[in-house]
Coordinates of C-alpha atoms and ligand atoms in Angstrom, one line a residue:
Chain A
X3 CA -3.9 12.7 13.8
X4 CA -7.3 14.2 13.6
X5 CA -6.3 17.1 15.3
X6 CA -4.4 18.3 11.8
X7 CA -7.1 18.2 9.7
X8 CA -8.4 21.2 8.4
X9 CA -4.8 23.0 9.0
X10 CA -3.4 24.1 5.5
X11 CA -0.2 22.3 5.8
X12 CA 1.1 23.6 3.0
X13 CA 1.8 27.2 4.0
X14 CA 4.6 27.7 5.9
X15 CA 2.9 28.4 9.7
X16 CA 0.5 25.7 8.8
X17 CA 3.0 22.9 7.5
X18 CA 4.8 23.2 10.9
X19 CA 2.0 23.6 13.3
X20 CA 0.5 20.7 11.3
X21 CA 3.7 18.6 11.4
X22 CA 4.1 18.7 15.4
X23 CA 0.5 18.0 15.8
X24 CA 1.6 15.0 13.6
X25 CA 4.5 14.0 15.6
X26 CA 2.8 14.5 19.1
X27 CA 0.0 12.0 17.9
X28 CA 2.7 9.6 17.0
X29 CA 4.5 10.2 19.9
X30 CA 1.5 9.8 22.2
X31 CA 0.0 7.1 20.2
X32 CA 3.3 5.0 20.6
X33 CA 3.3 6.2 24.4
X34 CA 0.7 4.4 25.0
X35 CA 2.3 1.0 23.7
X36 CA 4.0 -1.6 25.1
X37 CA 7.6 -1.2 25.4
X38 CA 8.4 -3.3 22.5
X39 CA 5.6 -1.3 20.7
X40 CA 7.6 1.8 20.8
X41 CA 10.8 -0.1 20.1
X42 CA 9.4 -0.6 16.9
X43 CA 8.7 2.9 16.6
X44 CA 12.2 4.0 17.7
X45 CA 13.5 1.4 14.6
X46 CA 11.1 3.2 12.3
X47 CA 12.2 6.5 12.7
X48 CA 15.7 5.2 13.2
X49 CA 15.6 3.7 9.9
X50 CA 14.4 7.3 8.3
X51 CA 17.5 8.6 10.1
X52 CA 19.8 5.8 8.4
X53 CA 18.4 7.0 4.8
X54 CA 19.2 10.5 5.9
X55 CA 22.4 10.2 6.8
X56 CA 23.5 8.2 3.6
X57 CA 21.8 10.2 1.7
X58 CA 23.6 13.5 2.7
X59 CA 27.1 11.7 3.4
X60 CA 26.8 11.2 -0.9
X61 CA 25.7 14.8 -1.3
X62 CA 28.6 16.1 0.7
X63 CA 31.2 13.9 -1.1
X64 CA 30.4 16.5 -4.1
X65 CA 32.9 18.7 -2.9
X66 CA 35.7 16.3 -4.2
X67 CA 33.8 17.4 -7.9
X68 CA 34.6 20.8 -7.5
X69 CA 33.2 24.3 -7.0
X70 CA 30.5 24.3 -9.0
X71 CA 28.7 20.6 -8.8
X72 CA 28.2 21.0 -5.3
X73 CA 27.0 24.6 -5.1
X74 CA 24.3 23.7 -7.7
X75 CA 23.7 20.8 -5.6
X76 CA 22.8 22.8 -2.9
X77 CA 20.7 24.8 -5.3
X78 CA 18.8 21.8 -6.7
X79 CA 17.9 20.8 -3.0
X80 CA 15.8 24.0 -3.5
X81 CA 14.4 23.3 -6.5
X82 CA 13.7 19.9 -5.9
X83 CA 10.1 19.2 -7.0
X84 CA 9.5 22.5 -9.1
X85 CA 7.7 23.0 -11.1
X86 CA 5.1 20.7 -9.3
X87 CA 5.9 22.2 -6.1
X88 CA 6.8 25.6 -5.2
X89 CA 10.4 25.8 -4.6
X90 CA 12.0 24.9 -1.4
X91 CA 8.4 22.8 -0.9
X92 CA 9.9 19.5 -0.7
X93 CA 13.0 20.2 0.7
X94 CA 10.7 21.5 4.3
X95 CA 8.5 18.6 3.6
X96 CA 11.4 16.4 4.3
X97 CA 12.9 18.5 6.6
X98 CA 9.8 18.5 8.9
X99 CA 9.3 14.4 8.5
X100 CA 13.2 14.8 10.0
X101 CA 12.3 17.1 12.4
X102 CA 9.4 14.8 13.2
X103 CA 12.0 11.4 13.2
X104 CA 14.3 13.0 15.5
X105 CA 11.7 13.6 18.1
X106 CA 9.6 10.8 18.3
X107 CA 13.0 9.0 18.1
X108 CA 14.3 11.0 21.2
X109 CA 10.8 10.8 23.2
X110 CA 10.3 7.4 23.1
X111 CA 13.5 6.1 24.0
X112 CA 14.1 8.8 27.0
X113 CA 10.2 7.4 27.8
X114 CA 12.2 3.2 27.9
X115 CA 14.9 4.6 29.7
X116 CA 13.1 5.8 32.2
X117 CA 11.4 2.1 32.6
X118 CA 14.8 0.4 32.6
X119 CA 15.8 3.0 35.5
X120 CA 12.6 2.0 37.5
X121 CA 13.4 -1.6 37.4
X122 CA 16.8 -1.7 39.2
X123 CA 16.3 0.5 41.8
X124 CA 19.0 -1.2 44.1
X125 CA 21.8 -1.5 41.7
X126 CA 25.4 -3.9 42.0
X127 CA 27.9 -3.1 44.2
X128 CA 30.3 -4.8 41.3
X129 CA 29.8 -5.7 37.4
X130 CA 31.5 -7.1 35.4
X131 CA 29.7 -7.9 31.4
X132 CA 30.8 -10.7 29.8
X133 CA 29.8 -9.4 26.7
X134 CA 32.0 -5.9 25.8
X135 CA 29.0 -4.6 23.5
X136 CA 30.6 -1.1 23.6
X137 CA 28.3 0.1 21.0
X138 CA 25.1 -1.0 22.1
X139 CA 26.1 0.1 25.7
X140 CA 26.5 3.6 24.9
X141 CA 23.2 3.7 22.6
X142 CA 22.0 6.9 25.1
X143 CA 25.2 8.5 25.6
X144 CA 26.1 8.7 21.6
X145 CA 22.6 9.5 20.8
X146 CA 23.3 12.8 22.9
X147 CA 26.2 13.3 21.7
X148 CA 24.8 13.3 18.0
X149 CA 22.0 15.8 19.4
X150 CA 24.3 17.7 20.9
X151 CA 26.5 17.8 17.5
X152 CA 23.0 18.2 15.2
X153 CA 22.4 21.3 17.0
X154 CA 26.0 22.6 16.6
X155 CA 26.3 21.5 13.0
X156 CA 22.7 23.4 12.2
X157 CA 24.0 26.3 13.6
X158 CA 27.3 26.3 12.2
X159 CA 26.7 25.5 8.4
X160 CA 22.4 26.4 8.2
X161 CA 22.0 28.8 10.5
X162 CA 25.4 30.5 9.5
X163 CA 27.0 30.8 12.4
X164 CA 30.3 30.4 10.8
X165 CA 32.9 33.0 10.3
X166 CA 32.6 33.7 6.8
X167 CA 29.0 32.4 6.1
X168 CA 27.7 32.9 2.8
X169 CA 24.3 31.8 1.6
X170 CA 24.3 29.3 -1.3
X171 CA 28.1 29.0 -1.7
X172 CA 28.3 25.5 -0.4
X173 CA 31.8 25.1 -1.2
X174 CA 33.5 28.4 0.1
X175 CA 31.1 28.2 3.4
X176 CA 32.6 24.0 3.8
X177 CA 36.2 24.8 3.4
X178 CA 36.3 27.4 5.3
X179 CA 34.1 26.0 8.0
X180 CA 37.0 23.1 8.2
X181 CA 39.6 25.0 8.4
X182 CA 39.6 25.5 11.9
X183 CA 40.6 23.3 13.7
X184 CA 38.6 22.9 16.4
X185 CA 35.3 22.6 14.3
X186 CA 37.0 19.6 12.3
X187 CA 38.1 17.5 16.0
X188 CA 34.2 18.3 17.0
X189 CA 33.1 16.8 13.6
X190 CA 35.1 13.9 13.3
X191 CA 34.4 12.9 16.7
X192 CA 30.5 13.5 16.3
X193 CA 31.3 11.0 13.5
X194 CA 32.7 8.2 15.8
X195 CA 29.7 8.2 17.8
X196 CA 27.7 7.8 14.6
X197 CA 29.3 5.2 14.0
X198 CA 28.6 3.3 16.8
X199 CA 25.0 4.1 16.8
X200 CA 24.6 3.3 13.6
X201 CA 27.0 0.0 14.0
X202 CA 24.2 -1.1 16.9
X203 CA 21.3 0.5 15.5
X204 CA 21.3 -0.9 12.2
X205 CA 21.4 -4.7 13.7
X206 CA 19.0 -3.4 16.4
X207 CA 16.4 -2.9 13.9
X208 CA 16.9 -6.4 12.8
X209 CA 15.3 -7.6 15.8
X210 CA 13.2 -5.0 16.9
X211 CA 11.4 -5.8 13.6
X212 CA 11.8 -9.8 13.8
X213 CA 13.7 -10.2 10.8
X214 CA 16.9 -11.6 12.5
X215 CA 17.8 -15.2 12.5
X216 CA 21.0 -17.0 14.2
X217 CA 21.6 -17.7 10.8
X218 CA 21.9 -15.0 9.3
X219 CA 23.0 -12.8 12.1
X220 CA 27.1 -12.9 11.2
X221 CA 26.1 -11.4 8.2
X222 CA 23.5 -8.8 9.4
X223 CA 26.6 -8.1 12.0
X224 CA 28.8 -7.5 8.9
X225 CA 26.4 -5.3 6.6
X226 CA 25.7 -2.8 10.1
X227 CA 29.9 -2.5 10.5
X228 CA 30.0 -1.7 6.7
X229 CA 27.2 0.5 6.9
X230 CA 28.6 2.4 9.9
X231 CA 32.0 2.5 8.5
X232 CA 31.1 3.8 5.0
X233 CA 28.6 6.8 6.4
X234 CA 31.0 7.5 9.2
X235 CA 33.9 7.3 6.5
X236 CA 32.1 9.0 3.9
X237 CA 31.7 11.8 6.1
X238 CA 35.0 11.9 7.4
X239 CA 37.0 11.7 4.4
X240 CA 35.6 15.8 4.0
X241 CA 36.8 17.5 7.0
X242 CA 40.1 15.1 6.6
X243 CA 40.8 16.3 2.5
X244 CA 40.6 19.9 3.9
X245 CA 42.8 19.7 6.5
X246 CA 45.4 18.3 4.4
X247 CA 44.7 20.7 1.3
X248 CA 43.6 18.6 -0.6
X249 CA 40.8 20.2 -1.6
X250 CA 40.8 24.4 -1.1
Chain B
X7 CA 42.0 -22.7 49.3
X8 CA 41.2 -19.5 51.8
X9 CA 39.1 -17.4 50.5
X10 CA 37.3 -13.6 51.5
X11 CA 33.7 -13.5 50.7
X12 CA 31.8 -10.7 50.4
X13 CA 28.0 -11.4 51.1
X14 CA 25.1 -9.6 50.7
X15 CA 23.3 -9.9 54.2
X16 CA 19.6 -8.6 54.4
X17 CA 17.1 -10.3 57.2
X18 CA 13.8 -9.5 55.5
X19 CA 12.1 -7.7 52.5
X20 CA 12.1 -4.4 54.8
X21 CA 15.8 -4.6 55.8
X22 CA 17.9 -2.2 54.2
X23 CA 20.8 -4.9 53.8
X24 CA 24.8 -4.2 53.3
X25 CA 27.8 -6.5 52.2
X26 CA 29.7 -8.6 54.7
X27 CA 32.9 -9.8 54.5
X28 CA 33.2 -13.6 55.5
X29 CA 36.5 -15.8 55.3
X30 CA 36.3 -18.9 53.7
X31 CA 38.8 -21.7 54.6
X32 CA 40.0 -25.3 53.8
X33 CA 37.8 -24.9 50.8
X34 CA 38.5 -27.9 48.5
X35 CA 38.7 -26.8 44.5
X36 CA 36.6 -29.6 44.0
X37 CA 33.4 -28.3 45.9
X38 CA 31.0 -26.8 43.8
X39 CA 29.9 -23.2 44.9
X40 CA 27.1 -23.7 46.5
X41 CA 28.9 -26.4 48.9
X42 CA 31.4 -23.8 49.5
X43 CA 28.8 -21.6 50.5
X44 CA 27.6 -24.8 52.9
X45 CA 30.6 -25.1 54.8
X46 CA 30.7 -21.2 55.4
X47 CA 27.1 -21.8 56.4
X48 CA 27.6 -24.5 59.1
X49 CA 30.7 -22.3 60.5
X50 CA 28.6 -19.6 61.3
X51 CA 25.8 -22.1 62.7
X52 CA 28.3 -23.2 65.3
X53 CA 29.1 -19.6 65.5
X54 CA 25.5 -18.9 66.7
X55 CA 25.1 -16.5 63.4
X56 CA 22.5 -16.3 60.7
X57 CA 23.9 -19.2 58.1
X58 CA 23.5 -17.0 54.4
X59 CA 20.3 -18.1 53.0
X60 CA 20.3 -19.0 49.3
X61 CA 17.9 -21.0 46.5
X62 CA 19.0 -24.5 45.5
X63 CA 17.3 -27.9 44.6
X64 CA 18.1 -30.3 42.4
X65 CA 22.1 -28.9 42.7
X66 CA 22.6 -30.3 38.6
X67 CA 21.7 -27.3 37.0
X68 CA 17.9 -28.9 35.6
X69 CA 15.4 -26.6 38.1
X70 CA 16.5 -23.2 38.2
X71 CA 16.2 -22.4 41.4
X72 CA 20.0 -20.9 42.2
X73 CA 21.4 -17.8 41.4
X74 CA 23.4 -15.0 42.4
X75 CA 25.4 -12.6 40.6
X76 CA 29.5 -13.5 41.5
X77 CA 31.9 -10.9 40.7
X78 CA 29.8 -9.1 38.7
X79 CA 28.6 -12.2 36.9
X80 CA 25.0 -13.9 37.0
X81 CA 25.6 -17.2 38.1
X82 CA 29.6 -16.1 37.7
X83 CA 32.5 -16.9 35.7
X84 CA 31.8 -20.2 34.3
X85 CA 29.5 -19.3 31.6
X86 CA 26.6 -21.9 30.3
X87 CA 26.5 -23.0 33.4
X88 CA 24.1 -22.4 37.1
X89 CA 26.1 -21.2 40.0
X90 CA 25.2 -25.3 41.3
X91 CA 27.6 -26.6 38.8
X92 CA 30.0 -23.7 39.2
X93 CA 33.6 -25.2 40.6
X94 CA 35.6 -23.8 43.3
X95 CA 38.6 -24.7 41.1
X96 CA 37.6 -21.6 39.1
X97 CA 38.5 -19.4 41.6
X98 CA 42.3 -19.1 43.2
X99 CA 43.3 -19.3 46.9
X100 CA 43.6 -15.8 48.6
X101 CA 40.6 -14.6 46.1
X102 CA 38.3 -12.3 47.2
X103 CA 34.5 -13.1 45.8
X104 CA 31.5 -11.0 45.8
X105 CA 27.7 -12.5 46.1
X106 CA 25.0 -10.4 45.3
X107 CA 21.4 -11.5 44.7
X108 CA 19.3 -10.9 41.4
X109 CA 18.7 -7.0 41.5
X110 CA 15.6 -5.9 40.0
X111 CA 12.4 -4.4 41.2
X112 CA 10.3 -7.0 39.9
X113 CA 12.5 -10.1 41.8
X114 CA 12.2 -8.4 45.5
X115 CA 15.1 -9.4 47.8
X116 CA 13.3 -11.7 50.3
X117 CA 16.2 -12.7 52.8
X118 CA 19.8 -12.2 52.1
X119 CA 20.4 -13.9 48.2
X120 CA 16.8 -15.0 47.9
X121 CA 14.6 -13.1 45.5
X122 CA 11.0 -13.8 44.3
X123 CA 10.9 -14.6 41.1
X124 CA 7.0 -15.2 41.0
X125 CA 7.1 -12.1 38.4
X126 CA 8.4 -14.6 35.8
X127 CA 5.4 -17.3 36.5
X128 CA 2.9 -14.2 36.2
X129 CA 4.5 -13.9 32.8
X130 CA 4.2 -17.1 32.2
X131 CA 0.5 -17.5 33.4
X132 CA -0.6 -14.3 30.9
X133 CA -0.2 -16.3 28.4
X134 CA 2.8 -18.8 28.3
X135 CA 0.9 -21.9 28.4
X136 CA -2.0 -23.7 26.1
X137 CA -4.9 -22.8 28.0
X138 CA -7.1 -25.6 26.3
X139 CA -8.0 -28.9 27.6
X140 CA -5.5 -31.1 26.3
X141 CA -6.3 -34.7 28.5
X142 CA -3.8 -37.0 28.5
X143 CA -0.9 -37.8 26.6
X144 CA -2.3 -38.2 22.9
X145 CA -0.4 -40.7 20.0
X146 CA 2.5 -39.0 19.2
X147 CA 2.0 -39.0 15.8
X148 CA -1.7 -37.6 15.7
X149 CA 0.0 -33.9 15.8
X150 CA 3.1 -34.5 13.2
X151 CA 6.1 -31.9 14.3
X152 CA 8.9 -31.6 11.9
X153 CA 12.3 -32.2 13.4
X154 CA 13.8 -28.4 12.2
X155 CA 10.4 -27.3 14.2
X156 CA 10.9 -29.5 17.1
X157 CA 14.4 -28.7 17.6
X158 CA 13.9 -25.3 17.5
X159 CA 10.8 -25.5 19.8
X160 CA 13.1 -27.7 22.4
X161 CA 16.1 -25.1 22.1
X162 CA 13.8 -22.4 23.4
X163 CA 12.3 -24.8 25.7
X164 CA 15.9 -25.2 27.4
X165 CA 15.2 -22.0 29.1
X166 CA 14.8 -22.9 33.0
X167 CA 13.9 -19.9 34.3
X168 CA 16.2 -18.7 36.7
X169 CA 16.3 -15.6 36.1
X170 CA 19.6 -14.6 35.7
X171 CA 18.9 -13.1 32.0
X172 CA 16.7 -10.3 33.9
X173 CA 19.8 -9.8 36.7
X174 CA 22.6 -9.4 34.1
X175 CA 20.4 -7.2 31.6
X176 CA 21.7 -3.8 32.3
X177 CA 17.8 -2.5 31.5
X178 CA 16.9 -5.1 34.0
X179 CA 14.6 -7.0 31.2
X180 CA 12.9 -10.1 31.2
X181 CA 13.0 -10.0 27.1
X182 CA 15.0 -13.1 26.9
X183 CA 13.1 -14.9 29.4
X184 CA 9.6 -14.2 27.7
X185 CA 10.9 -14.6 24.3
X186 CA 11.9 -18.3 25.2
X187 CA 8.6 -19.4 26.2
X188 CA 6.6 -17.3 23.5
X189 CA 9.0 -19.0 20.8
X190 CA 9.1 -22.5 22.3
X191 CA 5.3 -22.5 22.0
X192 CA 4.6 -19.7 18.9
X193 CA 6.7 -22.9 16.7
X194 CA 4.3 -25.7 17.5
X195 CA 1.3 -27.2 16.3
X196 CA -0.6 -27.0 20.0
X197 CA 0.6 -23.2 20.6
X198 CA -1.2 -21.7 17.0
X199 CA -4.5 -21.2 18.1
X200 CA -3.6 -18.6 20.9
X201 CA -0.2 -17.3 19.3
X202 CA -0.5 -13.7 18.4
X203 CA -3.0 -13.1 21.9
X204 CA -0.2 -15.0 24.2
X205 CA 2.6 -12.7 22.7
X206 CA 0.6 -9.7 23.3
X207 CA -0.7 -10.5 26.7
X208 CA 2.8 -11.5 27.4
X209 CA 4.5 -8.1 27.1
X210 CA 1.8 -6.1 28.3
X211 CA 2.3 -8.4 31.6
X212 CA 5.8 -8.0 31.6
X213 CA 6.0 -3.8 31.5
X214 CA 3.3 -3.9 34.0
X215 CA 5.5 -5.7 36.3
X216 CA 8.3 -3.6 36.5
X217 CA 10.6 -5.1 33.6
X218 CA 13.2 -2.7 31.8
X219 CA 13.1 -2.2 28.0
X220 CA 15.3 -4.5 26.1
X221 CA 18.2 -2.6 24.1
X222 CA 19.5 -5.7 22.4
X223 CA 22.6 -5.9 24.2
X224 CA 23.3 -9.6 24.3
X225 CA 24.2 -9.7 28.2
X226 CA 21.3 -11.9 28.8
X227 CA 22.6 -14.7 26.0
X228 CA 26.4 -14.5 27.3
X229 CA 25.2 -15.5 30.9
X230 CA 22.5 -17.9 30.0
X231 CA 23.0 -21.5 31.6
X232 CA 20.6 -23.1 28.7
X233 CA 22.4 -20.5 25.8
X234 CA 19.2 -19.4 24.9
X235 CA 20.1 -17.6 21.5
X236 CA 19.0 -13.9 21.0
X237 CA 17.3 -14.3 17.9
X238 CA 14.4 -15.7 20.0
X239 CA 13.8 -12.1 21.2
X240 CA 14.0 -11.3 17.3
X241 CA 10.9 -14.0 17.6
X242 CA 9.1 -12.6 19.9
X243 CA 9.4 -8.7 18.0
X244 CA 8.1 -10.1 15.1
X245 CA 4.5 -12.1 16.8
X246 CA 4.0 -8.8 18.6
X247 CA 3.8 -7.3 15.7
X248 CA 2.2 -9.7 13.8
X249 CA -0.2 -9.2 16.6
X250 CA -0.9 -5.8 17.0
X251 CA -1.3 -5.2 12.6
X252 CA -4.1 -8.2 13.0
X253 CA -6.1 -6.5 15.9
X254 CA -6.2 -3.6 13.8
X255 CA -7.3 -5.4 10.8
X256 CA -10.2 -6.8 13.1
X257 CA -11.1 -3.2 14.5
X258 CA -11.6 -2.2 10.9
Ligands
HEM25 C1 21.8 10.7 13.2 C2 20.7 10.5 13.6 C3 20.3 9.1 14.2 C4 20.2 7.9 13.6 C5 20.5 7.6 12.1 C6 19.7 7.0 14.6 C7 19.5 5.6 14.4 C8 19.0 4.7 15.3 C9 18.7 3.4 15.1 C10 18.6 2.7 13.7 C11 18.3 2.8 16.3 C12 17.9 1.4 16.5 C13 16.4 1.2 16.8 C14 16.2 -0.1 17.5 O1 16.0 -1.1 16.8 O2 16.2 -0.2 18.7 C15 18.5 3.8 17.3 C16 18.3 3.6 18.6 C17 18.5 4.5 19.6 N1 18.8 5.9 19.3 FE1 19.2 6.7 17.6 N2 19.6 7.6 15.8 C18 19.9 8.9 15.6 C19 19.9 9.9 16.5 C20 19.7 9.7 17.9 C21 19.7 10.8 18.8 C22 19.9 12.2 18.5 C23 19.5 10.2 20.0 C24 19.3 10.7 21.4 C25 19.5 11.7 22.0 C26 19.4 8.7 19.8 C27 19.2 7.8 20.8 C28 18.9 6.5 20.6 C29 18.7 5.5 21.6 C30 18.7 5.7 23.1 C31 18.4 4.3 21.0 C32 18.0 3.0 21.6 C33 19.1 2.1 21.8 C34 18.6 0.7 21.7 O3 17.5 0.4 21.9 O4 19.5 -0.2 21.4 N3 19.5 8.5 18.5 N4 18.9 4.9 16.7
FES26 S1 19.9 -25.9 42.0 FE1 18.8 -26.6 40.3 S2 19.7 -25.4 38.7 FE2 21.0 -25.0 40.4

């Protein structure tokens, strides 16, 4: 952290260099933990995650209000904090404390898979689990996958790497981004394994951060497959309402 | 009942160690496993072999000291339960069985399903213990335990360390283990004083070992003979952290 002072975080070069000198004290402060230690930190930053993704799953579900509402939504994500701010200030600010999230989030748990490698070297010649945990045994392989889709979605609807791309017209830019095919089947799968990372994730936090009980586990079980089910849902229900025409 | 086993045969610590196949017959459904594995064993004394060397004591699943993973399944398919007290009636004639022993690097294969499982009593010595002078036994009611507290404290306590949570974690953690004792102790009267040092002292011993990173799976639970409960690990989590924000606060 001391290694940011003095950097003018607020100008764009600065804000960024600042922000990964940020994140690589986090990351390297947490490194140096125990494992649960950076459990905790992989719940925290989850946890941001979790916001973020309800957050923008409600934004997106704008498009079902029309042309207009969801355009000037996208504007007002801009705006956001003006006049205090200069424009477009807090929408980086978040963006880089996202940025930040995701890595620190990534790091640390490729740093406690790499423990949980080292200590079975000599694995079973036959398993069988009694407990089918799907979601929680596919933690790493969905998390890829939602890297794999963040950097695709970025690209397609940020970056404008879409057909007919056109800045600040949310609307025309999401309807015909979902028009194709293809590009709806990568989406709504993307959102399946969301699902189940957030399904696990959401109770994981509960322990990693001691709040679970026996007692109230059933119910922490319930709230994480609501959770999952409305983001995943809430998402879904976009891509889907294209497809069908129902929006155009 | 005939049966095909296949066994996990390795002399020493050094020897690389493969699965043998082994036929089992005239096995009566009403052995336990472990005699099963007996009468295999004095069949291939008279053979002149190696008999398969395995952990056992008290055979009534109290001590702890069996294990081995059976199809796939620490201590195998009856669950709650050590392999001592598993029945050969849970298995059908003609089966075919695999053994394996405990597989992580911390619980080093010794001789064919034997591992060392001192890794778990250098957990235990970092902290799992009250490390004050006690004497002897003092009037039970000079230290009064509530019975929700003393329940709890005795469910955790039902742990017997055998170490089958740390074979059928697929991270290969001891989390369930460790949480057991630092909860059975962190709930008590006698354990306060050295709480939040025991937890952290705990962990730090238990990465250092080799332990995996727990992912809150729940494999440990399902194959645990004492049904030690997850939310112990939950436990655990929250004293660590409880631990680390007050070392801070003492820095400061
Ligand atoms: C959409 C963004 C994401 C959200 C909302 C999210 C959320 C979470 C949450 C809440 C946890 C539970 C933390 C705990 O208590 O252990 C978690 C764990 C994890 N995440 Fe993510 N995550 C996201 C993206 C990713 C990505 C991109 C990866 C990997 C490439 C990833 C890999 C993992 C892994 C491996 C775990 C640990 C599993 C475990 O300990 O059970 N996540 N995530
Ligand atoms: S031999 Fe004692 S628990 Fe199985």
């Amino acid at each position: 952290m001391e290694k940011s002072e003095g950097v003018q975080w607020w100008g764009g070069r600065g804000a960024v260099q600042s922000f990964a000198a940020m994140t690589a004290s986090i990351t390297a402060a947490a490194g140096g933990r125990t494992s649960v230690g950076k459990k905790v930190a992989v719940a925290a930053t989850g946890l941001i995650g979790v916001g973020f993704v309800f957050a923008h799953m409600v934004g997106n579900l704008k498009v079902f209000l029309g042309r207009e509402p969801i355009n000037h939504y996208g504007e007002f994500l801009r705006d956001m904090g003006e006049p205090i701010f200069p424009r477009s200030f807090v929408l980086w600010t978040l963006r880089l404390v996202l940025i930040s999230a995701v890595v620190i989030h990534i790091t640390l748990t490729y740093q406690l898979m790499q423990q949980s490698r080292r200590a079975r070297p000599i694995g079973y010649e036959y398993t069988e689990p009694v407990r089918k945990n799907p979601a929680a045994r596919t933690m790493r392989w969905g998390g890829t996958a939602l890297l794999l889709f963040i950097v695709f979605h970025l690209a397609d609807f940020t970056w404008g790497v879409h057909p007919d791309f056109q800045r600040g017209e949310v609307y025309h830019n999401l309807i015909t981004g979902f028009t194709r095919v293809p590009v709806t089947v990568i989406y709504l799968a993307a959102m399946f394994a969301l699902a189940m990372h957030l399904y696990h994730g959401t109770w994981s936090v509960t322990q990693t951060l001691g709040v679970n009980q026996a007692r109230w586990d059933r119910t922490i079980r319930r709230g994480a497959t609501a959770l999952a089910v409305v983001i995943a849902g809430g998402y879904s229900i976009v891509p889907l309402a294209v497809l069908f025409r129902l929006v155009k | 009942m005939n049966l095909t086993l296949k066994v996990w045969r390795q002399k020493s610590a050094n020897d690389k160690g493969a699965m043998v196949a082994y036929e089992a017959r005239d096995i009566s459904p009403d052995m336990s496993f472990l005699e099963m594995l007996d009468v295999v064993n004095e069949e291939l004394t008279l053979k002149g072999e190696d008999p398969i060397a395995f952990d056992s004591d008290c055979r009534e699943g109290i001590c702890g000291m069996c294990g081995c993973v059976i199809n796939g399944q620490a201590h195998g398919p009856d669950h709650g339960a050590t392999v001592c007290q598993l029945h050969m009636r849970k298995f059908k004639d003609g089966d075919t069985i695999t053994i394996e022993p405990w597989r992580a690097r911390a619980f080093p294969v010794v001789r064919d399903l034997v591992v060392n499982r001192s890794a778990l009593d250098q957990i235990v010595q970092a902290g799992g213990f009250v490390s004050v002078s006690t004497g002897s036994a003092p009037e039970a009611n000079s230290a009064p335990v509530g019975q929700a507290v003393a329940e709890t404290a005795l469910d955790a306590a039902a742990c017997i360390g055998c170490g089958a949570c740390v074979a059928a974690c697929p991270n290969a953690s001891a989390m369930l283990f460790m949480s057991a004792k630092v909860m059975h102790l962190g709930v008590l009267p006698q354990g306060q004083p050295e709480r939040y040092d025991r937890v952290s002292e705990m962990v730090e011993t238990h990465d250092r070992l080799g332990f995996g990173s727990c992912t809150n799976i729940g494999e440990c639970s399902a194959v645990c003979p004492a049904e030690i409960p997850m939310d112990v690990i939950s436990f655990l989590n929250r004293d660590l952290i409880r631990s680390r924000a007050g070392r801070g606060m003492k820095r400061a």
